[in-house]
Amino acid sequence: MTNGPSFLAGDLILTPDGSRTALSLRYGEAYGSRHGAAAQARHVFVEGSGTHTHPAPRVLEVGFGLGANFRATLEQCARRGAALTYLAYEFDPAPTGLLRAVAEGSAGADHPAWAAALAGWGRASPLTVRLPGVALSVVFGDVREAGLPSGWATAVYLDGFSPARNPEVWTPDLVGRLAGSLAPGGVLTTYSAAGHVRRTLAGAGLTVERRPGPPGKRECLRAVRPA
Ligand SMILES: C[S@@+](CC[C@H](N)C(=O)[O-])C[C@H]1O[C@@H](n2cnc3c(N)ncnc32)[C@H](O)[C@@H]1O
């Protein structure tokens, strides 16, 4: 974690909706959708989980990445005055300069909570931001080794790169623990609609629904913990 531009400018990707994402050199995959990074964050995660209508959402995310999902959620909650609690796990924090460059001019980037997150990024784990209407914690560690809250989250954003590139976050063990972190009626969302992912989610006791995907993707998933 450094404040300097330790990424290559060429790693930034401008996507068709005007938002930016970047290539992860470690995984050889973009952090967000090349077909519209902000559109994916809104459609798959914020709206797919019902967070956009929840009066006081509590979101658990794997992993925080460049913060696109956080910013999309933050912006949506701030606009309608909903208090947001956001707990994310990230074991390979991107440089602050990359987070800043990707966010510039995008949803949520002008919110004081985003500025506070950038100011504290990499200083301590967890990173904690507490402002009126927003509580953010980012745990800099491996989610597989974390003690997850039980029955707590109104939404789980499972966004840890694709099952092909990062199978470790799609195992029945971790998906089962993530399902256990959902409050009754809570929703886990992911962009993957692969058959084995659907079976793993169902095996964790969740009711799996396919829904139309974001730009460039036919389908994505939401999986509900029965009330
Ligand atoms: C697709 S990117 C996330 C994009 C992010 N949600 C956003 O909105 O910008 C996947 C992230 O998951 C993180 N990750 C992958 N496996 C992880 C693990 N076992 N524990 C914690 N973070 C992990 C990666 O380092 C990467 O930053």
XYZ file of C-alpha atoms and ligand atoms in Angstrom:
254
model
C 0.000 0.000 0.000
C 1.621 3.201 -1.116
C 0.439 6.656 -1.943
C 2.584 6.856 -5.053
C 1.476 5.857 -8.522
C 2.909 2.328 -8.338
C 0.517 1.200 -11.050
C 0.900 1.727 -14.757
C -1.273 4.430 -16.285
C -2.058 1.938 -19.041
C -3.728 -0.290 -16.466
C -6.659 2.125 -16.276
C -9.600 1.102 -18.447
C -12.263 3.588 -19.546
C -15.592 1.756 -19.827
C -18.570 2.631 -22.073
C -20.641 4.234 -19.292
C -17.824 6.721 -18.663
C -16.588 5.041 -15.469
C -13.117 3.594 -15.108
C -11.737 0.322 -13.860
C -8.271 -1.229 -13.938
C -6.519 -4.449 -14.717
C -5.292 -6.564 -11.825
C -1.816 -7.723 -12.739
C -2.030 -10.422 -10.074
C -5.181 -12.043 -11.482
C -5.001 -10.931 -15.120
C -8.597 -9.767 -14.871
C -10.225 -6.343 -14.642
C -11.535 -5.303 -11.212
C -14.859 -4.218 -12.713
C -16.712 -4.881 -15.941
C -15.071 -3.577 -19.108
C -18.632 -3.173 -20.463
C -19.510 -0.614 -17.782
C -17.896 -0.694 -14.361
C -20.366 1.659 -12.670
C -23.319 -0.037 -14.378
C -22.195 -3.404 -13.045
C -21.771 -2.068 -9.510
C -25.265 -0.567 -9.546
C -27.092 -3.363 -11.310
C -25.464 -6.508 -9.934
C -24.668 -5.416 -6.422
C -26.668 -2.371 -5.249
C -29.952 -3.189 -6.997
C -29.485 -6.973 -7.202
C -29.280 -7.167 -3.421
C -32.170 -4.764 -2.794
C -29.762 -2.412 -1.034
C -31.181 0.472 -3.081
C -34.484 0.245 -1.200
C -33.352 -1.016 2.211
C -33.875 1.606 4.943
C -30.555 0.875 6.702
C -28.405 -1.539 4.705
C -25.573 -3.560 6.243
C -23.288 -4.750 3.455
C -20.512 -7.348 3.678
C -18.175 -7.383 0.678
C -15.496 -9.740 -0.667
C -13.237 -7.911 -1.756
C -13.100 -4.118 -1.626
C -10.868 -3.848 -4.736
C -11.026 -0.320 -6.113
C -14.095 0.597 -4.081
C -16.484 0.848 -7.044
C -19.229 -1.113 -5.287
C -18.717 0.864 -2.097
C -18.950 4.189 -3.920
C -22.052 3.116 -5.858
C -23.708 2.024 -2.600
C -22.579 5.128 -0.745
C -23.900 7.463 -3.432
C -27.261 5.672 -3.608
C -27.756 5.613 0.168
C -26.671 9.238 0.615
C -29.110 10.366 -2.084
C -32.091 8.921 -0.198
C -30.792 9.481 3.339
C -30.397 5.801 4.267
C -27.782 4.955 6.906
C -25.153 2.606 5.481
C -22.931 0.147 7.339
C -20.307 -1.434 5.099
C -17.821 -4.161 6.070
C -15.339 -5.248 3.400
C -12.417 -7.646 3.239
C -9.379 -7.047 1.050
C -6.119 -8.991 1.195
C -4.236 -7.227 -1.618
C -4.969 -3.510 -1.252
C -4.460 -1.490 -4.407
C -2.326 1.669 -4.229
C -4.195 4.760 -3.048
C -3.315 6.526 -6.293
C -5.096 3.846 -8.304
C -8.240 4.058 -6.157
C -8.218 7.835 -6.591
C -7.623 7.717 -10.366
C -10.389 5.171 -10.965
C -12.906 7.042 -8.799
C -12.269 10.552 -10.124
C -15.546 12.117 -11.269
C -17.521 8.905 -10.599
C -20.400 8.070 -8.273
C -19.636 8.643 -4.615
C -16.180 10.106 -5.239
C -17.232 13.510 -3.882
C -18.658 12.039 -0.644
C -16.637 12.859 2.502
C -16.596 9.159 3.426
C -14.665 8.377 0.249
C -12.163 11.146 1.008
C -11.790 9.765 4.554
C -11.284 6.239 3.206
C -8.515 7.434 0.888
C -6.891 9.426 3.699
C -6.756 6.363 5.959
C -6.079 3.758 3.275
C -3.270 1.426 4.231
C -2.595 3.006 7.614
C -4.186 0.376 9.844
C -6.439 -2.644 9.678
C -9.317 -2.340 9.877
C -9.647 0.972 8.096
C -12.538 2.643 9.888
C -14.595 5.599 8.727
C -17.443 6.915 10.872
C -19.451 9.846 9.552
C -23.122 10.738 9.921
C -25.027 8.084 7.971
C -21.965 6.029 7.023
C -19.895 3.418 8.846
C -17.174 1.772 6.776
C -14.718 -0.902 7.909
C -12.198 -2.477 5.560
C -10.326 -5.442 7.000
C -7.009 -5.883 5.209
C -6.778 -9.648 5.349
C -7.846 -12.911 3.811
C -11.594 -13.366 4.116
C -11.047 -17.127 4.361
C -9.366 -16.600 7.721
C -11.764 -13.953 9.026
C -14.394 -14.465 11.695
C -17.488 -13.295 9.861
C -20.458 -11.765 11.680
C -23.347 -14.157 12.024
C -26.867 -13.335 10.784
C -25.866 -9.702 10.300
C -25.692 -8.617 6.650
C -28.672 -7.403 4.660
C -26.463 -7.897 1.584
C -23.334 -9.848 0.711
C -21.453 -8.679 -2.368
C -19.411 -11.668 -3.547
C -16.936 -9.914 -5.839
C -13.578 -11.655 -5.480
C -12.694 -12.168 -9.171
C -14.107 -14.986 -11.274
C -14.342 -18.597 -10.126
C -11.874 -19.533 -12.877
C -9.240 -17.016 -11.719
C -9.835 -17.144 -7.952
C -11.629 -20.368 -6.979
C -10.675 -19.878 -3.304
C -13.567 -17.485 -2.680
C -16.167 -19.736 -4.304
C -15.665 -22.870 -2.193
C -18.646 -24.464 -0.398
C -16.910 -23.708 2.896
C -16.555 -19.941 2.344
C -19.905 -19.586 0.545
C -21.532 -21.411 3.466
C -19.956 -18.990 5.937
C -20.995 -16.004 3.817
C -24.543 -17.372 3.727
C -24.394 -17.624 7.525
C -23.405 -13.953 7.721
C -26.686 -12.957 6.057
C -29.616 -11.869 8.168
C -32.854 -13.711 7.380
C -34.150 -12.260 4.109
C -30.668 -10.971 3.244
C -29.375 -11.324 -0.302
C -26.025 -12.461 -1.679
C -25.266 -11.067 -5.137
C -22.667 -11.968 -7.714
C -22.027 -11.429 -11.422
C -21.314 -15.112 -12.003
C -24.228 -17.244 -13.149
C -22.220 -20.433 -13.628
C -24.003 -23.698 -12.829
C -21.481 -24.727 -10.185
C -21.873 -21.342 -8.467
C -25.660 -21.762 -8.427
C -25.282 -25.228 -6.911
C -22.827 -23.997 -4.273
C -25.192 -21.175 -3.270
C -28.158 -23.551 -3.124
C -26.046 -26.000 -1.103
C -25.520 -23.205 1.433
C -29.282 -23.027 1.969
C -29.927 -19.957 -0.202
C -32.766 -19.564 -2.692
C -31.024 -18.805 -5.981
C -32.570 -16.554 -8.619
C -31.155 -15.782 -12.058
C -31.689 -12.261 -13.303
C -30.697 -10.307 -16.409
C -27.031 -9.380 -16.325
C -25.394 -5.965 -16.577
C -24.165 -4.701 -19.976
C -22.138 -7.403 -21.708
C -23.484 -10.264 -19.600
C -26.607 -12.334 -20.160
C -27.329 -13.268 -16.538
C -26.209 -12.723 -12.966
C -27.383 -14.141 -9.637
C -29.061 -13.145 -6.436
C -29.388 -15.691 -3.637
C -31.719 -15.075 -0.727
C -31.452 -16.392 2.821
C -34.967 -17.607 3.652
C -36.679 -15.457 6.243
C -13.073 -8.126 -8.688
S -12.083 -7.332 -7.508
C -13.254 -6.470 -6.485
C -13.772 -5.225 -7.074
C -14.435 -4.365 -6.009
N -15.567 -4.993 -5.408
C -14.779 -2.988 -6.494
O -15.939 -2.599 -6.361
O -13.883 -2.293 -6.972
C -11.692 -8.665 -6.395
C -10.968 -8.240 -5.139
O -11.032 -9.320 -4.210
C -9.812 -9.390 -3.512
N -9.693 -10.750 -2.979
C -9.589 -11.892 -3.688
N -9.510 -12.956 -2.864
C -9.579 -12.471 -1.596
C -9.515 -13.069 -0.297
N -9.382 -14.399 -0.155
N -9.628 -12.275 0.780
C -9.746 -10.913 0.638
N -9.787 -10.297 -0.558
C -9.697 -11.063 -1.661
C -8.771 -9.058 -4.583
O -7.547 -8.649 -4.019
C -9.476 -7.957 -5.362
O -9.162 -6.685 -4.875
